[in-house]
PDB file of C-alpha atoms in Angstrom:
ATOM      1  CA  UNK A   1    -114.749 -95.232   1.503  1.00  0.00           C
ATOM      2  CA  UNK A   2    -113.143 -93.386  -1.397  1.00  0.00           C
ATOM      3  CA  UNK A   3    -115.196 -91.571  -3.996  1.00  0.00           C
ATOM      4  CA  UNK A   4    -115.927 -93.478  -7.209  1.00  0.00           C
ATOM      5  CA  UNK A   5    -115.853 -91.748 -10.574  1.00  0.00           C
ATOM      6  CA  UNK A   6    -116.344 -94.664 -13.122  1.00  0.00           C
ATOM      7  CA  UNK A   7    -118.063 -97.850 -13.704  1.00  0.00           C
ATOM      8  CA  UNK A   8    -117.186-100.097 -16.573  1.00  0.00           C
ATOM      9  CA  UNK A   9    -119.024-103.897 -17.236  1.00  0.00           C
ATOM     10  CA  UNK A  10    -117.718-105.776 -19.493  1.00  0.00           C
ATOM     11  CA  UNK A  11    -119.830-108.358 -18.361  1.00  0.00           C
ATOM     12  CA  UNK A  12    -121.599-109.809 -15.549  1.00  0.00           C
ATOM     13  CA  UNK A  13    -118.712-111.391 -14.166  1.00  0.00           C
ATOM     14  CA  UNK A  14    -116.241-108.613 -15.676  1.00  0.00           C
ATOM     15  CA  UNK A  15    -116.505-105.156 -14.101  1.00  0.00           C
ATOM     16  CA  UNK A  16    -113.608-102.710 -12.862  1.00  0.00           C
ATOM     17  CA  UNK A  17    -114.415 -99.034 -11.003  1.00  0.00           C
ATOM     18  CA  UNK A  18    -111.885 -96.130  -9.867  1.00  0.00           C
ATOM     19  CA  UNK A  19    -111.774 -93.055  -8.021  1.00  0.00           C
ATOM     20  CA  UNK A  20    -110.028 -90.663  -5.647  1.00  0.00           C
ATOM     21  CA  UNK A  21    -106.919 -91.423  -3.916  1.00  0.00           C
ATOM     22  CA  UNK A  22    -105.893 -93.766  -7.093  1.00  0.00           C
ATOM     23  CA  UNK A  23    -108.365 -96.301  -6.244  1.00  0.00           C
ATOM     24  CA  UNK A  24    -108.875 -99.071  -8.845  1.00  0.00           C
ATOM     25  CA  UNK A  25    -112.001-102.393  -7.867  1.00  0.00           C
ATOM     26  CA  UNK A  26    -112.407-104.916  -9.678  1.00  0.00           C
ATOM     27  CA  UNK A  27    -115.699-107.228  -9.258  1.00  0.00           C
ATOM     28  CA  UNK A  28    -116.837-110.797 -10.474  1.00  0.00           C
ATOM     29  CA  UNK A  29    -120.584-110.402  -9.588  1.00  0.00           C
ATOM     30  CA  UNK A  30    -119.946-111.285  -6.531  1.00  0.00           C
ATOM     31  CA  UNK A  31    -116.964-109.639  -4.694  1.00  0.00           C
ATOM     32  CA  UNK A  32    -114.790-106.549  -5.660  1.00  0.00           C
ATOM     33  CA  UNK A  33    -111.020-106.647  -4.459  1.00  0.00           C
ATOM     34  CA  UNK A  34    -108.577-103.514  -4.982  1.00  0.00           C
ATOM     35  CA  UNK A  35    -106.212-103.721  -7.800  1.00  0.00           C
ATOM     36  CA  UNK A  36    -102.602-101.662  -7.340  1.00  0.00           C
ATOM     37  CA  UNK A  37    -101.913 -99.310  -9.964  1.00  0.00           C
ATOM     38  CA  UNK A  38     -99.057 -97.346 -10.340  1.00  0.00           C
ATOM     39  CA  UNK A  39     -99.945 -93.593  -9.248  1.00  0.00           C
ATOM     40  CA  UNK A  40    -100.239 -91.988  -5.998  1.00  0.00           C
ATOM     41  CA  UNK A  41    -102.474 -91.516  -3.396  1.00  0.00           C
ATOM     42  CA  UNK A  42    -103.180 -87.998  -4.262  1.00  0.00           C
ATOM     43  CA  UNK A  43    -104.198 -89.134  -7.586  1.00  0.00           C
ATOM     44  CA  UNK A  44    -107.800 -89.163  -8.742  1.00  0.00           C
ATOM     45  CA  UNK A  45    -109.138 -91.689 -11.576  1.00  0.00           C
ATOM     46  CA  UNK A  46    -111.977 -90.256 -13.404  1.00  0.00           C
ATOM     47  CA  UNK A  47    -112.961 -92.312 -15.919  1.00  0.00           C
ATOM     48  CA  UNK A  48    -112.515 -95.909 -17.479  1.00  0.00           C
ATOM     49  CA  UNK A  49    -113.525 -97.753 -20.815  1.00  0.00           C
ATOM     50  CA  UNK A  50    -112.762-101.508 -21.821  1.00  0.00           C
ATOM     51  CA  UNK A  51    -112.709-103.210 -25.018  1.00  0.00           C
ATOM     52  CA  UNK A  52    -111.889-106.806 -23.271  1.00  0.00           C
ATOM     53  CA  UNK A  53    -110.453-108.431 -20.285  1.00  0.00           C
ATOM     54  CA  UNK A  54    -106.786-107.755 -21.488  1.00  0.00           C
ATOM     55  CA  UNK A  55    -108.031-103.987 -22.785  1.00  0.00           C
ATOM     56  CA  UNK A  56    -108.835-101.503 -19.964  1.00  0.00           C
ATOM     57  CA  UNK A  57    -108.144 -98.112 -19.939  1.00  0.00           C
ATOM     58  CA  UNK A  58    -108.014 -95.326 -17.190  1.00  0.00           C
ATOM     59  CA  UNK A  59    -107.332 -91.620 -17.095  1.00  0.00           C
ATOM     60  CA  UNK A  60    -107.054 -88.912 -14.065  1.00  0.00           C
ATOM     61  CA  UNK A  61    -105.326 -86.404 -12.601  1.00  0.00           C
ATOM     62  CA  UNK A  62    -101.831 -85.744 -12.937  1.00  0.00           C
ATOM     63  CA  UNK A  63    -101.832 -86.692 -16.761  1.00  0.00           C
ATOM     64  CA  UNK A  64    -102.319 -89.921 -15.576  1.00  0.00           C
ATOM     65  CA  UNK A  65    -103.151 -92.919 -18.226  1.00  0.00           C
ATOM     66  CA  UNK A  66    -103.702 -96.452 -16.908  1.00  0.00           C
ATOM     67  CA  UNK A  67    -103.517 -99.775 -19.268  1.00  0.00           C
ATOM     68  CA  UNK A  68    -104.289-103.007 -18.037  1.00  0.00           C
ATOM     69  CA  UNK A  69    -103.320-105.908 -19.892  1.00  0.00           C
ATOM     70  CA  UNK A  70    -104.874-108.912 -18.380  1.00  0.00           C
ATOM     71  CA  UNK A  71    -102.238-109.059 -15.388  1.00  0.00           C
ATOM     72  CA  UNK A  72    -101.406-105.767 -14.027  1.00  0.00           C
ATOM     73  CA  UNK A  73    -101.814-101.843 -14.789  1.00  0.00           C
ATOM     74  CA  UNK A  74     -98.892 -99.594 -16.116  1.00  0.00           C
ATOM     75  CA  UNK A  75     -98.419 -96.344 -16.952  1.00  0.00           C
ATOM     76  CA  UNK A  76     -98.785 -94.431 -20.525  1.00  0.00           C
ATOM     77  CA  UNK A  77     -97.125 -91.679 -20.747  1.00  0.00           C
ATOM     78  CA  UNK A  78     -98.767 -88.743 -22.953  1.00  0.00           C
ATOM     79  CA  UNK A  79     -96.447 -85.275 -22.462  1.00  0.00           C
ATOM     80  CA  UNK A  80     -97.584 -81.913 -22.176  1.00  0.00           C
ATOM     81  CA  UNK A  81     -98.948 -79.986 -19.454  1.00  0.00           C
ATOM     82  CA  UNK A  82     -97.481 -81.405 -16.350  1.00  0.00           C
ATOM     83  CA  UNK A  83    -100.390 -81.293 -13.604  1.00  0.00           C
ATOM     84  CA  UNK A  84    -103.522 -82.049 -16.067  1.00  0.00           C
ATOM     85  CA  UNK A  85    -106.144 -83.614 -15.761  1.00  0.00           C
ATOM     86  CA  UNK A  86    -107.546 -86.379 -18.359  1.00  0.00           C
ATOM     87  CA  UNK A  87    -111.291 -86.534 -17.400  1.00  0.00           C
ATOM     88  CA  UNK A  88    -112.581 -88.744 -20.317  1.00  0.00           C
ATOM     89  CA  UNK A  89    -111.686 -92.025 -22.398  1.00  0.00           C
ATOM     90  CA  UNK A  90    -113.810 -93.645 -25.355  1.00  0.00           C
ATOM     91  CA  UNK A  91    -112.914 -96.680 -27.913  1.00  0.00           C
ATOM     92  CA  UNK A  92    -114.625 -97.750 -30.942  1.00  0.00           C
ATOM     93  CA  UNK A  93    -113.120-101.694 -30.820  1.00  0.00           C
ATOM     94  CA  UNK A  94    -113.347-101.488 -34.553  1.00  0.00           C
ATOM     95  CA  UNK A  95    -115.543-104.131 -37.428  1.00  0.00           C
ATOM     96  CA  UNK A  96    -112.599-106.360 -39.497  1.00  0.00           C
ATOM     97  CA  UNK A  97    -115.231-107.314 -41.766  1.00  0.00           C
ATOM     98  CA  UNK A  98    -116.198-103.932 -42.725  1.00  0.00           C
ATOM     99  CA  UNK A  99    -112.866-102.434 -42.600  1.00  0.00           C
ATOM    100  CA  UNK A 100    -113.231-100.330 -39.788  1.00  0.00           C
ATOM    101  CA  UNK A 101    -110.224 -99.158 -37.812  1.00  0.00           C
ATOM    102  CA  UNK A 102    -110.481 -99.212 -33.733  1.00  0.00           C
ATOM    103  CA  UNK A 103    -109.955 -95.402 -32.764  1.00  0.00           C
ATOM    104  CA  UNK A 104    -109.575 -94.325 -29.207  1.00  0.00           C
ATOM    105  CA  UNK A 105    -110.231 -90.692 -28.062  1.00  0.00           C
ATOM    106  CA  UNK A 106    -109.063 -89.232 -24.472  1.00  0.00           C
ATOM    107  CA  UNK A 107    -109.733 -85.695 -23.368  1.00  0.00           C
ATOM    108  CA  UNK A 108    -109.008 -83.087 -20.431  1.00  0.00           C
ATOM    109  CA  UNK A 109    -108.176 -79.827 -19.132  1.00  0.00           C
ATOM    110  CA  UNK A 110    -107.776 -76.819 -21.354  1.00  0.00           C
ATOM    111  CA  UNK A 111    -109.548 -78.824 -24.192  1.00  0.00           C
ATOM    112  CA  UNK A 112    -106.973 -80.996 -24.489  1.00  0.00           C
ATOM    113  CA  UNK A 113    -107.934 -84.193 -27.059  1.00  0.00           C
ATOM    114  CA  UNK A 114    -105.903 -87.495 -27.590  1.00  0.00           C
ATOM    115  CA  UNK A 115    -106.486 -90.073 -29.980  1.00  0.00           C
ATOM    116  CA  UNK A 116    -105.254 -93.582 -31.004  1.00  0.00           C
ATOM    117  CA  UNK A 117    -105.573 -96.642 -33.359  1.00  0.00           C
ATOM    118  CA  UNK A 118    -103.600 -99.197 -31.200  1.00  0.00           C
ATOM    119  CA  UNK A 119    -106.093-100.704 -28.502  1.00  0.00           C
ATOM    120  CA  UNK A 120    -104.466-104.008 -27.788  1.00  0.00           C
ATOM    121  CA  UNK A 121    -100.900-102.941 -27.262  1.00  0.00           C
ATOM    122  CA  UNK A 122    -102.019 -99.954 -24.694  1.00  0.00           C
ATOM    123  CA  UNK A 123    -101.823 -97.359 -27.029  1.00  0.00           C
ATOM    124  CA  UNK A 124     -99.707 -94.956 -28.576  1.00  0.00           C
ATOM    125  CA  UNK A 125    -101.525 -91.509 -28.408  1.00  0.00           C
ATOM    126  CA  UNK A 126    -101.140 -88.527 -30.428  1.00  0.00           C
ATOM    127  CA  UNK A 127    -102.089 -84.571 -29.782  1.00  0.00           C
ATOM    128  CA  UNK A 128    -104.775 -83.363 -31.388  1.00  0.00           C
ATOM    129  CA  UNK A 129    -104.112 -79.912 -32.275  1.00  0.00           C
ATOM    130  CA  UNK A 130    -107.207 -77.707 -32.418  1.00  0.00           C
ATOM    131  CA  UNK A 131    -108.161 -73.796 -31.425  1.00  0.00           C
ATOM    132  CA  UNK A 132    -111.726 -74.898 -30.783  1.00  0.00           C
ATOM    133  CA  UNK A 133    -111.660 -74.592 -27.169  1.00  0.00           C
ATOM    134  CA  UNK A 134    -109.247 -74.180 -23.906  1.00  0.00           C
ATOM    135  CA  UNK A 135    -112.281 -75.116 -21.395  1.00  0.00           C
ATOM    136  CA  UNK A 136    -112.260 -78.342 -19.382  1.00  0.00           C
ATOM    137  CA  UNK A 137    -113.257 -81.118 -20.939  1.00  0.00           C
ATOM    138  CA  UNK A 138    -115.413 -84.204 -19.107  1.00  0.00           C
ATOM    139  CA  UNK A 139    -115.957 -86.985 -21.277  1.00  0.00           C
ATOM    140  CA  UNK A 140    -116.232 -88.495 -25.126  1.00  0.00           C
ATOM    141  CA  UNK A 141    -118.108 -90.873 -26.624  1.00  0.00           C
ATOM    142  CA  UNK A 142    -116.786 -92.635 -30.119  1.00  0.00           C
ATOM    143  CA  UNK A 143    -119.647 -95.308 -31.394  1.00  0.00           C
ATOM    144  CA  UNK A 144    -118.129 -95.237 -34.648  1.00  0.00           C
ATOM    145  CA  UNK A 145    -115.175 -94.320 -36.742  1.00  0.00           C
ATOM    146  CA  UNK A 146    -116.377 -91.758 -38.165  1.00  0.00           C
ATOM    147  CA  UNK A 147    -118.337 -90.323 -35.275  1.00  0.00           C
ATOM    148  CA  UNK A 148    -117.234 -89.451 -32.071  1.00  0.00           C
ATOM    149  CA  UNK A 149    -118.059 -86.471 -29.083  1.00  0.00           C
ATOM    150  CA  UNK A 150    -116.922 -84.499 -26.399  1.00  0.00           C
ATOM    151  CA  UNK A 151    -118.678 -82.321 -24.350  1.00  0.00           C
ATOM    152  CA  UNK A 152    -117.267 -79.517 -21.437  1.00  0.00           C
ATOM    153  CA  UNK A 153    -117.588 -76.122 -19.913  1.00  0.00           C
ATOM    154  CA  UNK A 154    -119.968 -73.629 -20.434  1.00  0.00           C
ATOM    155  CA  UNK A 155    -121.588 -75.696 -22.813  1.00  0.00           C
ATOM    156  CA  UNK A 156    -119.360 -76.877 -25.070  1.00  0.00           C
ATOM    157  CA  UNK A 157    -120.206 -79.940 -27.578  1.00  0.00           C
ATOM    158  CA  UNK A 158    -117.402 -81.075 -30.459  1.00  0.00           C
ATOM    159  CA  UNK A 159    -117.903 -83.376 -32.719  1.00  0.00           C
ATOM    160  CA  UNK A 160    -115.516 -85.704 -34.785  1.00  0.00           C
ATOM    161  CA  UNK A 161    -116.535 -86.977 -38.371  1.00  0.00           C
ATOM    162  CA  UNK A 162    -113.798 -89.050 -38.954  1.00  0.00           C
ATOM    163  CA  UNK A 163    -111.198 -86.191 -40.153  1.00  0.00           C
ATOM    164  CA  UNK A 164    -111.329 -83.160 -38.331  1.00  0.00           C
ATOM    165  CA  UNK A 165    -113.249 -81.954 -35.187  1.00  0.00           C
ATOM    166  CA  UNK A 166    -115.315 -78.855 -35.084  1.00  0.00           C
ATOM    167  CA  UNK A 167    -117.428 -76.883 -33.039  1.00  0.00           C
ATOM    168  CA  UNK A 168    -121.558 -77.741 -32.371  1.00  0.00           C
ATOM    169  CA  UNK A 169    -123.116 -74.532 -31.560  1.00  0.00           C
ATOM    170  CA  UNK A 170    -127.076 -75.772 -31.251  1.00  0.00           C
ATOM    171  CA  UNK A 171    -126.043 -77.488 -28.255  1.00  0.00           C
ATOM    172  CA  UNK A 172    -128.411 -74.848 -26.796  1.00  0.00           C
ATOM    173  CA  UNK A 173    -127.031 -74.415 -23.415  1.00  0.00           C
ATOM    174  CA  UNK A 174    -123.959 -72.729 -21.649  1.00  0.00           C
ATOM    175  CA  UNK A 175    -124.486 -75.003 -17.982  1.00  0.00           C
ATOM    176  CA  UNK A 176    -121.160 -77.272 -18.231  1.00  0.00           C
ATOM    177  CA  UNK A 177    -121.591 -80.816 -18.907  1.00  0.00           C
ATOM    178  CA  UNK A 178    -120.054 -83.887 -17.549  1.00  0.00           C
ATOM    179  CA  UNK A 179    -120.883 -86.560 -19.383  1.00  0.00           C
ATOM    180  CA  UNK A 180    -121.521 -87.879 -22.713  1.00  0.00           C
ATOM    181  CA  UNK A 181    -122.759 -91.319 -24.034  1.00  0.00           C
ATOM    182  CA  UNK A 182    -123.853 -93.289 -27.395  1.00  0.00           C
ATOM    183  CA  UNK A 183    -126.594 -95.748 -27.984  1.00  0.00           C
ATOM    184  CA  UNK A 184    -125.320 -96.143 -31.088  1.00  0.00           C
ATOM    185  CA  UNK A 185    -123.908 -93.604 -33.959  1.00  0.00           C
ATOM    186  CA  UNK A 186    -126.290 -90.275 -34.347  1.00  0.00           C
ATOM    187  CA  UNK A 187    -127.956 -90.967 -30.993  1.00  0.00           C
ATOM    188  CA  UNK A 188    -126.067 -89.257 -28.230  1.00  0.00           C
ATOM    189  CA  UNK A 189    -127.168 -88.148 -24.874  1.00  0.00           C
ATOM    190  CA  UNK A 190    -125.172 -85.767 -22.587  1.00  0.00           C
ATOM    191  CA  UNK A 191    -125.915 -84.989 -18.953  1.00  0.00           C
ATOM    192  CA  UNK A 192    -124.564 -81.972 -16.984  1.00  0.00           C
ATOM    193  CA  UNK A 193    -124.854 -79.016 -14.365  1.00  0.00           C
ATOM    194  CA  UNK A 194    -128.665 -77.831 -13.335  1.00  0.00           C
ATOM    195  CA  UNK A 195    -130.468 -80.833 -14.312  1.00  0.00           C
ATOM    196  CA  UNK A 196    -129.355 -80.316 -17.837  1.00  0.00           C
ATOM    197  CA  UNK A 197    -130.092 -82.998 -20.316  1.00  0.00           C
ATOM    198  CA  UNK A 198    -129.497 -83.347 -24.243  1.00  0.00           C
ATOM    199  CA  UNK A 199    -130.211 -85.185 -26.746  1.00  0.00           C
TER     200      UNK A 199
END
């Protein structure tokens, strides 16, 4: 009966959800049965992404970071503010043949931004340290390397070209948005408060 956040499918017979009170399903098609993970019951889960089976992330309240490895979850531990929330999580598994490095993005409260290159060993996450924005932010998208987005508060849109992030002011709203998602590179959608929609 708790509240669900996230949904990720990694396939039809491969699919884990979370929410409130540190819930974590996972489902075959068929059945879901409740994983334990290793946070609280005052805990809330807001958001998961997978690369594979033995690659699943999740982030919540409490600067809580989840890794699953195949067998069983485990704590990550990031620093900083003690109490945050991490409301958003995004790989980009990577292409060997081209070259391409995987790169992992998490964000949060007070426009806090984490990224990392290291998707199969659970990650080792590093600050990114911006003045673009303190507002909360809900979720990031990263379909590519060099391209990856987070959206917030009051509006807010950043974008990542591979370097540096930076500010997108034709976003051409200030309603706060919740949720941001990638066909593929350059073609974004974000969803948020009043019905808002972008493209």
């Amino acid at each position: 009966s708790s509240t669900l956040h996230d949904i990720v499918v990694l396939s039809p017979t491969e699919m884990w959800a979370c929410g409130a009170g540190g819930i974590m399903l996972n489902g075959n098609g068929v059945v879901w049965v409740e994983w334990a993970v290793p946070v609280s019951s005052s805990v809330e889960l807001f958001a998961l992404d997978a690369l594979a089976r033995d690659q699943v992330w999740a982030v919540g309240s409490d600067n809580t970071l989840l890794f699953f490895d195949g067998a069983s979850w485990s704590s990550r531990q990031l620093g900083g503010v003690a109490g945050r929330s991490l409301r958003g999580v995004s790989w980009y598994m990577g292409d060997d043949f081209l070259g391409y490095p995987p790169v992992g993005m998490i964000v949060g409260d007070g426009g806090a931004i984490f990224k990392s290159d290291d998707p199969k060993g659970g990650g080792t996450w590093t600050a990114v340290s911006h003045s673009l924005t303190s507002v909360t932010l809900h979720s990031v998208a990263v379909p590519r390397h060099t391209d990856a987005w987070a959206v917030g508060d009051s509006g807010t849109v950043l974008h990542f070209d591979g370097h540096e992030w930076a500010a997108v002011h034709s976003a051409g709203t200030t309603d706060d948005l919740y949720v941001v998602e990638a066909y593929r590179a350059r073609t974004m959608l974000a969803a948020g408060a009043n019905g808002t929609l972008l493209w």
